[in-house]
C-alpha positions as semicolon CSV with decimal commas, in nm:
position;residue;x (nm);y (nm);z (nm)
1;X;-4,659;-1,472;-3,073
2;X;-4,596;-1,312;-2,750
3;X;-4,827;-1,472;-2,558
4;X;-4,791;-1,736;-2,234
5;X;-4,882;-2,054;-2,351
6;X;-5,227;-2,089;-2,265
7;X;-5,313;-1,785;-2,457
8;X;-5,254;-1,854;-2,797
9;X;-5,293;-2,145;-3,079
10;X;-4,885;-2,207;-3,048
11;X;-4,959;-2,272;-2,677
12;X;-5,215;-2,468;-2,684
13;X;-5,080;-2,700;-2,927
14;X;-4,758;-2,703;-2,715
15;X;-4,998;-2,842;-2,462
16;X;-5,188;-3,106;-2,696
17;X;-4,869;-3,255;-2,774
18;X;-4,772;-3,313;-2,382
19;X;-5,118;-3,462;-2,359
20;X;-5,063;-3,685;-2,635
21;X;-4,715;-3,783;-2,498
22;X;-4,919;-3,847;-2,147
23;X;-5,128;-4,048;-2,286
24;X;-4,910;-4,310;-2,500
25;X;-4,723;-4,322;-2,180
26;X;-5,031;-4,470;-2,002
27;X;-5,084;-4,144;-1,776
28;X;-5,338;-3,932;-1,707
29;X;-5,262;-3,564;-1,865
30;X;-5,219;-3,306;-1,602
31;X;-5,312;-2,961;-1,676
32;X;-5,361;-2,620;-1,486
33;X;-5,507;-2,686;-1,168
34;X;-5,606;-2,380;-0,940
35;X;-5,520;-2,421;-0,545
36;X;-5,767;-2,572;-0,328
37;X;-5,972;-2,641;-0,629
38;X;-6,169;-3,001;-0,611
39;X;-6,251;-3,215;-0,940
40;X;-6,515;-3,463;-0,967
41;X;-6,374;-3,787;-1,143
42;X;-6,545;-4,091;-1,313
43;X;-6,293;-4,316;-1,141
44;X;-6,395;-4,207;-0,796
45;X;-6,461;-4,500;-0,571
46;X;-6,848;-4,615;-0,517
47;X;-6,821;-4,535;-0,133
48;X;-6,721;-4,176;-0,217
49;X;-7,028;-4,071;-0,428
50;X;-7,241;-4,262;-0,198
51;X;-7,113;-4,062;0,114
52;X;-7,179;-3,746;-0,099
53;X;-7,551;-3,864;-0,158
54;X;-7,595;-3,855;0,188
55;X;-7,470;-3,494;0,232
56;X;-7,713;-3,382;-0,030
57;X;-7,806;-3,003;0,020
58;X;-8,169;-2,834;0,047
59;X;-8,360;-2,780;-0,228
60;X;-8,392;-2,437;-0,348
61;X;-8,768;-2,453;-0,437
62;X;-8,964;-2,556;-0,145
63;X;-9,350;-2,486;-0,068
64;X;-9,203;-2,239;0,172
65;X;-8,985;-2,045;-0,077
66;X;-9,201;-2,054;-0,356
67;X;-9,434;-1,815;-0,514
68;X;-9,751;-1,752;-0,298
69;X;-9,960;-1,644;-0,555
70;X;-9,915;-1,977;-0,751
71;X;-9,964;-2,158;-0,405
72;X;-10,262;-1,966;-0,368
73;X;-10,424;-2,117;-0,719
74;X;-10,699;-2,319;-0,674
75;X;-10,889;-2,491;-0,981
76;X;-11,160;-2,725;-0,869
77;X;-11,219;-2,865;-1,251
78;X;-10,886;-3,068;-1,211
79;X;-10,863;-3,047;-0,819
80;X;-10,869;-3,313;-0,560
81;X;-11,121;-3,513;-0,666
82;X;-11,001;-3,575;-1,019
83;X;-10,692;-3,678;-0,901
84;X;-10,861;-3,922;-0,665
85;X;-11,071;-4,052;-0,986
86;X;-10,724;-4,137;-1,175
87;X;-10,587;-4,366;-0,877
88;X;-10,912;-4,586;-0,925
89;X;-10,875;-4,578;-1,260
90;X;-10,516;-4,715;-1,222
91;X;-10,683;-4,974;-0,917
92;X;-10,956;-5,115;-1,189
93;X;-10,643;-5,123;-1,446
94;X;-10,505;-5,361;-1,193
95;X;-10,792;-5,593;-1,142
96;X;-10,885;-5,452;-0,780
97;X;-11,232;-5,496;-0,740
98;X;-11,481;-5,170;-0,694
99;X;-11,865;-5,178;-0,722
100;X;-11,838;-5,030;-1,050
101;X;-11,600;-5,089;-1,392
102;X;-11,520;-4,749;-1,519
103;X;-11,538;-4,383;-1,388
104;X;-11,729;-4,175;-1,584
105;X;-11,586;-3,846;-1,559
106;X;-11,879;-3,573;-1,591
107;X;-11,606;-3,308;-1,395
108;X;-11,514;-3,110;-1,713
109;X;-11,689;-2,976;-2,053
110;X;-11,475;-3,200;-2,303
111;X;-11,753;-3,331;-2,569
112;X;-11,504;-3,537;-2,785
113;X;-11,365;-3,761;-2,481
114;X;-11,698;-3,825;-2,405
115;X;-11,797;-3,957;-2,736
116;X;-11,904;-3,689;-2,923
117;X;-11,757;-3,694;-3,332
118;X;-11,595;-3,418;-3,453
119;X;-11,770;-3,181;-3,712
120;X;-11,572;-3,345;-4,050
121;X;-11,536;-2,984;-4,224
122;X;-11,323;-2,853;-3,930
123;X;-11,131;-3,190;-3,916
124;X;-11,101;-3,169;-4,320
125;X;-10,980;-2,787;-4,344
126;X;-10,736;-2,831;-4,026
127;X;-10,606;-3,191;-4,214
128;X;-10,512;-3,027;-4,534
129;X;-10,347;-2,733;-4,345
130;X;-10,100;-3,012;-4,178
131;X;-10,043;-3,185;-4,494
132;X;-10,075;-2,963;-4,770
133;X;-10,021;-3,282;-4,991
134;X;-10,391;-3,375;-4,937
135;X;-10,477;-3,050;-5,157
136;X;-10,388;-3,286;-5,469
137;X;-10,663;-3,592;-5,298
138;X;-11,024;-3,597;-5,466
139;X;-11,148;-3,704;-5,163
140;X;-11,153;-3,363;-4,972
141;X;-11,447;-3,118;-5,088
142;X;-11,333;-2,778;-5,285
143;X;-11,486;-2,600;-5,043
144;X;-11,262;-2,722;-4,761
145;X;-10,922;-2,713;-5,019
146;X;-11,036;-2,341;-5,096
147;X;-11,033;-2,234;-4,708
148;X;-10,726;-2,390;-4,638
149;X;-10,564;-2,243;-4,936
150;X;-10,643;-1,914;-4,782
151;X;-10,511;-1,980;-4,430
152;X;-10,179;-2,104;-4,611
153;X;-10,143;-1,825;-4,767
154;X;-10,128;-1,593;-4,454
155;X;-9,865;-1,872;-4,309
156;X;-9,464;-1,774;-4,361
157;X;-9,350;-2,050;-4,569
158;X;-9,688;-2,177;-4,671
159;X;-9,688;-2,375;-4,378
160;X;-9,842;-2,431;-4,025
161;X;-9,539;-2,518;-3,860
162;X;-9,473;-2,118;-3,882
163;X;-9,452;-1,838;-3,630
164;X;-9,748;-1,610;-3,701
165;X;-9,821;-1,246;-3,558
166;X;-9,834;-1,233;-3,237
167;X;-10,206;-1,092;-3,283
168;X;-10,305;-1,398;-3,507
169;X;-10,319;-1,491;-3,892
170;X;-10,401;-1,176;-4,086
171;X;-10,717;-1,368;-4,274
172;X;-10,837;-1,531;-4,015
173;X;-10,904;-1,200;-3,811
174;X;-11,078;-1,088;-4,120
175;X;-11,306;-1,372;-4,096
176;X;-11,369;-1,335;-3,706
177;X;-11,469;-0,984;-3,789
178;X;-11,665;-1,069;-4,039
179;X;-11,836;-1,351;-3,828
180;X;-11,929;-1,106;-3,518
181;X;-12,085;-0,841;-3,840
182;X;-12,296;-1,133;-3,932
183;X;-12,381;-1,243;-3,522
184;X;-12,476;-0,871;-3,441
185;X;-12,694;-0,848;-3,763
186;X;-12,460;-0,555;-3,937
187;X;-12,300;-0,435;-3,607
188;X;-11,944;-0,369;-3,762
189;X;-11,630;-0,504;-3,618
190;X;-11,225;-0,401;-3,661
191;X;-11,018;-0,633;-3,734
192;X;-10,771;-0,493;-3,553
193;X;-10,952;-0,500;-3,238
194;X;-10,947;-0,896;-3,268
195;X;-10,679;-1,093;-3,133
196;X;-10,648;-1,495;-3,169
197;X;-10,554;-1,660;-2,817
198;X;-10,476;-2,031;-2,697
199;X;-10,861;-2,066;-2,610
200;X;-11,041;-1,811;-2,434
201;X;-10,859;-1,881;-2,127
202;X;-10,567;-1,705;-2,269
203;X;-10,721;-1,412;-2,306
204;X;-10,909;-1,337;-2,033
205;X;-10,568;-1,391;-1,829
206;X;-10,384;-1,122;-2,062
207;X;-10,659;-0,883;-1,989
208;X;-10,685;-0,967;-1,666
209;X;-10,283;-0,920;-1,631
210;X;-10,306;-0,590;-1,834
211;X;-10,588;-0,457;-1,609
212;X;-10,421;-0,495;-1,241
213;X;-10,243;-0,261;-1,085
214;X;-10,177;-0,084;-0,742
215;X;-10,135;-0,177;-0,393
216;X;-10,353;-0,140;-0,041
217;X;-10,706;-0,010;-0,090
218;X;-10,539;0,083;-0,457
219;X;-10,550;-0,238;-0,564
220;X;-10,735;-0,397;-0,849
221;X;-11,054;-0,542;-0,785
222;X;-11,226;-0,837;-1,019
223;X;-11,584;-0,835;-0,991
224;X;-11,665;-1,204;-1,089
225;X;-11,999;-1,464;-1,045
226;X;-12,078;-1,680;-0,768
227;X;-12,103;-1,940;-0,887
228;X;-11,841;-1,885;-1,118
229;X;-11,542;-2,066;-1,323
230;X;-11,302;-2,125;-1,154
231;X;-11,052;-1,957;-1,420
232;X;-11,127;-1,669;-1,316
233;X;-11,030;-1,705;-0,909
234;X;-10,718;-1,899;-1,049
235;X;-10,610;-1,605;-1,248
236;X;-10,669;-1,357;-0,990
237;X;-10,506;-1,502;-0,682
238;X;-10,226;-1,561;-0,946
239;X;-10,207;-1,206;-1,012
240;X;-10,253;-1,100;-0,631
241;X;-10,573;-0,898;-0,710
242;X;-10,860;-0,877;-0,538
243;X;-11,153;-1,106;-0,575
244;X;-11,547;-0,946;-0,537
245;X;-11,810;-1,202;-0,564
246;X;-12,165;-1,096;-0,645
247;X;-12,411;-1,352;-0,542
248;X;-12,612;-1,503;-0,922
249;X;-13,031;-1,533;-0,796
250;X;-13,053;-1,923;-0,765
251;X;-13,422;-1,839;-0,665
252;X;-13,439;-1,658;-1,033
253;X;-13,298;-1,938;-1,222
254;X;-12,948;-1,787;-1,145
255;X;-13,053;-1,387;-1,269
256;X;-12,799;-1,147;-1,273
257;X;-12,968;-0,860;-1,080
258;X;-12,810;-0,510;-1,049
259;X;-12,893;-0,439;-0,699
260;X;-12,668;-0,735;-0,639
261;X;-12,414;-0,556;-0,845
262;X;-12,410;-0,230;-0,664
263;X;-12,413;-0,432;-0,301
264;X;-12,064;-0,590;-0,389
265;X;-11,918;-0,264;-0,536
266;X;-11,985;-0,041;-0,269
267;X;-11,887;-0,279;-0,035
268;X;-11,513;-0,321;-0,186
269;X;-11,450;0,009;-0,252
270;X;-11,364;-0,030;0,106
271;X;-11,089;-0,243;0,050
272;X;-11,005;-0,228;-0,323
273;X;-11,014;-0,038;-0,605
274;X;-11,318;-0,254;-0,808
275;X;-11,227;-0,164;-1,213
276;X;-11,350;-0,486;-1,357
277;X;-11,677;-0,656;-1,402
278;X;-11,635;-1,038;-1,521
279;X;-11,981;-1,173;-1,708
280;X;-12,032;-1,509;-1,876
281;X;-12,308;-1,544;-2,045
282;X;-12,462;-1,822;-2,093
283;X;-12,334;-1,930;-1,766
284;X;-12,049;-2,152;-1,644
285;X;-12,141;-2,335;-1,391
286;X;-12,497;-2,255;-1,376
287;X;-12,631;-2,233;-1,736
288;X;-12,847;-1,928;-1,754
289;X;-12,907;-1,717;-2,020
290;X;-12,896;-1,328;-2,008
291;X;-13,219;-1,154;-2,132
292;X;-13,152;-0,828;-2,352
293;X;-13,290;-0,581;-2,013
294;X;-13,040;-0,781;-1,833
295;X;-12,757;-0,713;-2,046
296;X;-12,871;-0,349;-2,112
297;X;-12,861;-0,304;-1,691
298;X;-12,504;-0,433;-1,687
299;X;-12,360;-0,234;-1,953
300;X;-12,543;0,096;-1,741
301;X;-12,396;-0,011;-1,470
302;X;-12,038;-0,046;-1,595
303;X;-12,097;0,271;-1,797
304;X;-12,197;0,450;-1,475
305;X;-11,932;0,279;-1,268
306;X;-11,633;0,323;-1,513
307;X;-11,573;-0,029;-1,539
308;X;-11,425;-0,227;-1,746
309;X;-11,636;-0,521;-1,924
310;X;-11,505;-0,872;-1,995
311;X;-11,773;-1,087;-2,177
312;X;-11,745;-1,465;-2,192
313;X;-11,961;-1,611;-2,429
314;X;-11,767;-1,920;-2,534
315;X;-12,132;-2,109;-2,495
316;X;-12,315;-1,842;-2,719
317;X;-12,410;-2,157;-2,967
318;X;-12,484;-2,384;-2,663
319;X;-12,870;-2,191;-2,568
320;X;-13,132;-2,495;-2,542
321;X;-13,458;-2,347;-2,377
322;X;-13,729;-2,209;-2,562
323;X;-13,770;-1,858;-2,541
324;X;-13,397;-1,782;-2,494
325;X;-13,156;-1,565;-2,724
326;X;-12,788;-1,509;-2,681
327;X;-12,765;-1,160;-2,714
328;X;-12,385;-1,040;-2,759
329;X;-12,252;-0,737;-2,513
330;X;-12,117;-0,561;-2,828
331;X;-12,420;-0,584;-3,000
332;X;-12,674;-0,444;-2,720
333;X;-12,334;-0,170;-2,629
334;X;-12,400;-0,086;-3,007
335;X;-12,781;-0,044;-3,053
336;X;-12,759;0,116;-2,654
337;X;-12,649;0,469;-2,856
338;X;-12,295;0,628;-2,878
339;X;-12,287;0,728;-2,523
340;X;-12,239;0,394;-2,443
341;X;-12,073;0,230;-2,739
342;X;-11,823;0,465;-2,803
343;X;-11,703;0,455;-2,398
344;X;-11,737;0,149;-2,256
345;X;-11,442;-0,100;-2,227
346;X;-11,551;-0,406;-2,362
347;X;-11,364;-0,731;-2,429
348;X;-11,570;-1,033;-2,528
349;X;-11,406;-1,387;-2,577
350;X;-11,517;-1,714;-2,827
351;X;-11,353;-2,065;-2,824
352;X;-11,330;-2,333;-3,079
353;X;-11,370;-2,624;-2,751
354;X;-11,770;-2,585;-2,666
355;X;-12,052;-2,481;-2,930
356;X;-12,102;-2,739;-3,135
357;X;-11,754;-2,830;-3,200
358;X;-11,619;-2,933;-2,876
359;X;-11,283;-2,921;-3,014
360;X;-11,069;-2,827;-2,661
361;X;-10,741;-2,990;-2,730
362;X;-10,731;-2,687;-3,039
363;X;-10,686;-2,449;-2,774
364;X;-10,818;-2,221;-3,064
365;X;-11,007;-1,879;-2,942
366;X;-11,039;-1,517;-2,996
367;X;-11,113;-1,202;-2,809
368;X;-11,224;-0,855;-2,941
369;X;-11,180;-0,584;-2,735
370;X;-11,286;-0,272;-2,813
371;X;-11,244;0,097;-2,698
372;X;-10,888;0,015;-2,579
373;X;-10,652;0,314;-2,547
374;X;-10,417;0,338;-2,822
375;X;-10,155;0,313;-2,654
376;X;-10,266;0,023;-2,414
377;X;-10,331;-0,144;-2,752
378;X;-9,959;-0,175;-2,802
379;X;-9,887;-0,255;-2,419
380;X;-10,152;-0,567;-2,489
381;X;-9,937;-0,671;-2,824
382;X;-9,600;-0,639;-2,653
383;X;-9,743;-0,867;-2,369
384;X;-9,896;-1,114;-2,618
385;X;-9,571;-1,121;-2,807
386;X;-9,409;-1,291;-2,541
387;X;-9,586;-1,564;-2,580
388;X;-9,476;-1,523;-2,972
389;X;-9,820;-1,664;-3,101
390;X;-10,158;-1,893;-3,029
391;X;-10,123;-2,277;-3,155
392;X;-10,117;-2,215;-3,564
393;X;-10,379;-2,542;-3,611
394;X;-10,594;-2,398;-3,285
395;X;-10,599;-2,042;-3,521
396;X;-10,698;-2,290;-3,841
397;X;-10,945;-2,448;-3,597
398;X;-11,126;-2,099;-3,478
399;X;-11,155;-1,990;-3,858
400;X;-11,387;-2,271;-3,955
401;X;-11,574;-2,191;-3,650
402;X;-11,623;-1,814;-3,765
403;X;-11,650;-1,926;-4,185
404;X;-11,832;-2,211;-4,175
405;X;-11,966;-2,373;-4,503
406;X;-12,276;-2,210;-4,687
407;X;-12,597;-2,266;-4,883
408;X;-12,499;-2,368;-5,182
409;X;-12,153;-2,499;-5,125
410;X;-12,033;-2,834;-5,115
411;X;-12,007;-2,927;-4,779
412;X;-12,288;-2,732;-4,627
413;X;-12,565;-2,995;-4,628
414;X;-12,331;-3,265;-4,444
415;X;-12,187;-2,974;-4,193
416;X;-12,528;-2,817;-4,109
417;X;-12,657;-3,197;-4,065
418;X;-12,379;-3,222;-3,772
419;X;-12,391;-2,884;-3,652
420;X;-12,799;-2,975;-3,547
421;X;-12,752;-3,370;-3,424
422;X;-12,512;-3,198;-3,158
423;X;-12,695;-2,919;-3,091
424;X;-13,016;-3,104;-3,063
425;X;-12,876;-3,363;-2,874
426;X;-12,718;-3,142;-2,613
427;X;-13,090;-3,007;-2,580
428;X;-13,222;-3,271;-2,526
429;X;-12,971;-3,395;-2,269
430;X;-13,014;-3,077;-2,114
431;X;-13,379;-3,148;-2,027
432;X;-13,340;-3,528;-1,925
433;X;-13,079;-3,425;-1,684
434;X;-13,321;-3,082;-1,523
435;X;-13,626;-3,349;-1,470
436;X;-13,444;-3,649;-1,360
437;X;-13,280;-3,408;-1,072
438;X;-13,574;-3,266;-0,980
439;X;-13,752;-3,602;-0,920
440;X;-13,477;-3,687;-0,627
441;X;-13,561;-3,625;-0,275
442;X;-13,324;-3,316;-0,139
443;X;-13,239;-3,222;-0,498
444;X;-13,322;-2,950;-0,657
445;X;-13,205;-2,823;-1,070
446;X;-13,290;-2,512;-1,212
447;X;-13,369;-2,506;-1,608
448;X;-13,064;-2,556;-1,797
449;X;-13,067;-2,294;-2,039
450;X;-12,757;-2,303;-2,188
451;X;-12,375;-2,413;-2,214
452;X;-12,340;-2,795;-2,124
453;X;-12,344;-2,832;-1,732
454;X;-12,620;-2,863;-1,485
455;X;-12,561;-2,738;-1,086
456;X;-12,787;-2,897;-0,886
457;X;-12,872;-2,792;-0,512
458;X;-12,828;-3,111;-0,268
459;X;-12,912;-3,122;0,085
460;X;-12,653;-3,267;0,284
461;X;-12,784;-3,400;0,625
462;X;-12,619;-3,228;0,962
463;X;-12,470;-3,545;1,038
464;X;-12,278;-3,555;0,718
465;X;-12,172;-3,206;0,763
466;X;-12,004;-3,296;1,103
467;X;-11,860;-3,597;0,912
468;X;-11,709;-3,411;0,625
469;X;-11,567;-3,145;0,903
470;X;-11,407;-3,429;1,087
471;X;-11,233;-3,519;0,751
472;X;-11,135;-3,177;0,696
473;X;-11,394;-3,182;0,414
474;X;-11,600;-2,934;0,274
475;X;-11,960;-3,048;0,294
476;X;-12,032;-3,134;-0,081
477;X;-11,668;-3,261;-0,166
478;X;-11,731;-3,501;0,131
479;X;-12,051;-3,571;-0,104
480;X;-11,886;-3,602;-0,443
481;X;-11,576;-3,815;-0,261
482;X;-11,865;-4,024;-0,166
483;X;-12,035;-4,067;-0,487
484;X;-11,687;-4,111;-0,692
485;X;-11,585;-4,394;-0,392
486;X;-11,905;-4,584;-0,408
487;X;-12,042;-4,466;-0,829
488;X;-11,691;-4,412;-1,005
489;X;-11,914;-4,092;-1,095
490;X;-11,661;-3,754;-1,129
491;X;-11,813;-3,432;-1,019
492;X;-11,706;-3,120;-0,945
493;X;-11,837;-2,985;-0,538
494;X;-11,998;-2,635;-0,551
495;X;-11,707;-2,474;-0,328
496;X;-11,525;-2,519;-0,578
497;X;-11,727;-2,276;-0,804
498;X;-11,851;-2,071;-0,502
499;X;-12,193;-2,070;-0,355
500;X;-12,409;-1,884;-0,083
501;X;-12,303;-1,989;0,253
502;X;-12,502;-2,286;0,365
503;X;-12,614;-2,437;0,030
504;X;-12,432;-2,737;-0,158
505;X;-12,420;-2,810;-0,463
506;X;-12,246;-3,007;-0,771
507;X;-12,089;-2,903;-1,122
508;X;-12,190;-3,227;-1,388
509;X;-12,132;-3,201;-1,759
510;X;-12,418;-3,306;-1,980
511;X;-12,189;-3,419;-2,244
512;X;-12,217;-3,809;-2,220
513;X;-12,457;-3,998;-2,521
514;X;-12,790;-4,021;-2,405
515;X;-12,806;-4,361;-2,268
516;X;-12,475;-4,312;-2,044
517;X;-12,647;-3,989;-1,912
518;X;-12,947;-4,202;-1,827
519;X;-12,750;-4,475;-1,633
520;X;-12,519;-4,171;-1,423
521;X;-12,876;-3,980;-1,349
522;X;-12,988;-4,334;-1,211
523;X;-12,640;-4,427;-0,985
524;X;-12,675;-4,085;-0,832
525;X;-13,023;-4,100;-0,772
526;X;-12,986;-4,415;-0,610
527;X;-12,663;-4,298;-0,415
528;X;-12,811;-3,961;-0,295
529;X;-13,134;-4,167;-0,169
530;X;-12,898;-4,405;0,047
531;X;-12,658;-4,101;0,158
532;X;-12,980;-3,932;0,298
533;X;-13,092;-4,240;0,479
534;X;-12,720;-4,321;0,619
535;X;-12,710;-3,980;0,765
536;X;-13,053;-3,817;0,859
């Protein structure tokens, strides 16, 4: 063929054949080999490979070389002290002795490990979208059969294990429309302006991603709670912007108060370019909710300010004292007049993991976002796509939350019977845990509102204070070290939320059954009465 023989079939049979020949001749085949080139070989002697162990290179990824922003994450939820709380799990695994026989882990808002049942609807709709062959079984309702029908439908193939839009399932934007129309009593909603995430989480990072620009005194500034989540610190150092804490009234069962507002604006524009203004209502860790003239201030004060709004209200079902309403942003934007409604940047975020439904592992959510440039719309797809879409069962999950059953259907008796046991209960819980705290020496609890967390204020003696410092401790995770070490109670310290300089306090869930609660209100009564006496 014209070709050397390396470079064409003829050759390379040519070669095959010497191979062959090598090899019924008991030797090893030689082929090309390029000067100076080395070859590693299975029959290499044992002292060989060990001497190149020893001569192992660095590694390319080293806390020095990696990136800072990721260095600079911090997420007290599953920080330090949860890690410490899995090594004495492991320790009372192993039979080591500990003045307690479990840890009860109150660090985190996840209702169904701590013993809280599932809402059978959800589980029913999301268990014949896995296995459509349960469509055929009498013992799921019609109701349930009907909805998952529907979200099938909108799934290529007919099946979950599909790709969907990047945006979300079709249908089950329709119904999240139609859900926030029915919240807002008539207030309509697009559903194009709704987009299904991997829990809320997900969303307010793409925003937050979308929304950050520039460098110097040019760059982005986040406006965000303190106390706040800590998801929204995480994101930020991630994305190198530039934190601004305003300061929640803990004197005014944690008020959001504009003055406060203004204080932290003008005081970054110094530094930053402030262009977002982070809310979560009810609150996260401190479990207030927003009056309407609250709300109505805010959305002035980002109208005035040209900033842009992000609303979490994944607790909006979770509001427990009397005389409190959840009030959406895009409903009091709305019924604020067309100045307001048709300008301000809004986007407000819902998950499938608190409520009533606790479902977490889902990672099911939405956001709406509305009054987006057009063509920052399709900048926010293409970055979504990337991600190609949310969890397809987490999307099935979210659309029972938004179309739940209804008067006169099937299910609706056994699924509104569930939806108030947890609701109730959680309200209840709520005020247990607020009365117990406030009848400890050095503790004080505002009224727990809303979501599913109280964040008590503890006074931590000067001599514990040094203590912690000599440990390289802040104050309160010296404390909740302390009360894991000596309780096997899991909390989350106050620094790790934020707090005014020279207060303490602690993140706990409310989440545990009743009794539990009662027992873990007693240990850390009892503990905080002996830390105060150890160190005053």
């Amino acid at each position: 063929c014209g070709r050397g023989p390396g470079g064409c079939r003829g050759g390379r049979t040519v070669m095959a054949l010497r191979c062959a020949a090598s090899l019924a001749a008991g030797r090893q085949p030689r082929g090309p080999r390029r000067e100076g080139a080395m070859r590693w070989s299975s029959a290499a002697k044992p002292s060989a490979v060990k001497i190149n162990e020893k001569a192992s290179r660095e590694k390319i990824l080293t806390l020095e070389s990696m990136n800072p922003q990721v260095k600079a994450v911090e997420y007290a939820v599953r920080g330090p002290i949860v890690l410490k709380a899995g090594e004495i799990e492991k320790e009372l695994r192993k039979g080591i002795k500990k003045p307690f026989t479990e840890v009860i882990k109150a660090n985190i808002g996840d209702a169904h490990a701590m013993g809280q049942r599932p809402i059978t609807f959800l589980r029913q709709v999301v268990a014949l979208c896995t296995y459509p062959n349960l469509l055929d079984s009498p013992s799921f309702p019609e109701d349930a059969k009907e909805r998952a029908r529907r979200i099938l439908q909108g799934c290529g193939g007919n099946s979950l294990g599909s790709y969907t839009a990047s945006q979300g399932i079709n249908c089950i934007r329709e119904d999240v429309a139609s859900y926030i129309e029915r919240r807002d009593g008539g207030v309509p909603a697009d559903p194009d302006n709704i987009y299904l995430t991997t829990g809320a989480s997900d969303g307010i990072s793409a925003i937050l991603k979308i929304l950050i620009s520039g460098g110097g005194k040019s760059r982005t500034g986040v406006m965000i709670p303190i106390p706040q989540y800590p998801l929204y610190s995480a994101a930020i150092s991630e994305l190198d912007a530039i934190q601004v804490n305003y300061y929640l009234d803990e004197e005014n069962c944690w008020a959001l108060n504009v003055n406060e507002l203004r204080r932290a604006l003008n005081e970054a524009k110094a530094y930053c370019n402030p262009k977002v203004l982070c809310i979560i209502n009810p609150g996260n860790p401190t479990g207030q909710v927003q009056n309407r003239k609250c709300i109505e201030d805010v959305i002035h004060f980002a109208w005035e300010e040209k900033l842009f709004l992000l609303a979490d209200e994944v607790y909006q079902d979770n509001v427990y004292s009397e005389g409190c309403q959840f009030h959406s942003f895009k409903k009091i934007l709305y019924e604020m007049g067309p100045e307001y409604y048709n300008n301000v940047e809004l986007a407000s975020f819902h998950s499938t993991s608190k409520g009533y439904m606790g479902e977490c592992g889902y990672r099911g959510g939405y956001m709406e976002v509305i009054n987006l440039h057009p063509e920052i719309k399709g900048q926010l797809i293409k970055l979504l796509s990337v991600r190609l879409c949310p969890p397809v069962s987490g999307q099935a999950a979210m659309d029972i939350v938004v179309n739940p059953p209804v008067p006169g259907e099937e299910s609706y008796a056994q699924f509104i019977k569930e939806k108030e046991s947890v609701l109730n209960n959680l309200a209840k819980k709520a005020k247990l845990t607020e009365d117990m705290f406030n009848k400890i020496p050095g503790v004080h609890c505002n009224p727990l509102q809303g979501a599913m967390y109280a964040f008590p204020r503890i006074f931590i003696p000067s001599k514990a204070i040094e203590e912690a410092k000599a440990h390289k401790m802040a104050p309160d995770m010296f404390y909740c070290m302390k009360l894991l070490e000596e309780t096997g109670i899991c909390v989350v310290p106050g620094s790790g939320f934020g707090q005014r300089e020279g207060t303490h306090h602690f993140r706990m869930t409310i989440l545990p059954p009743v009794e539990k609660l009662k027992i873990l209100l007693e240990k850390v009564k009892d503990f905080h009465i002996k830390f105060l006496e150890k160190y005053a």
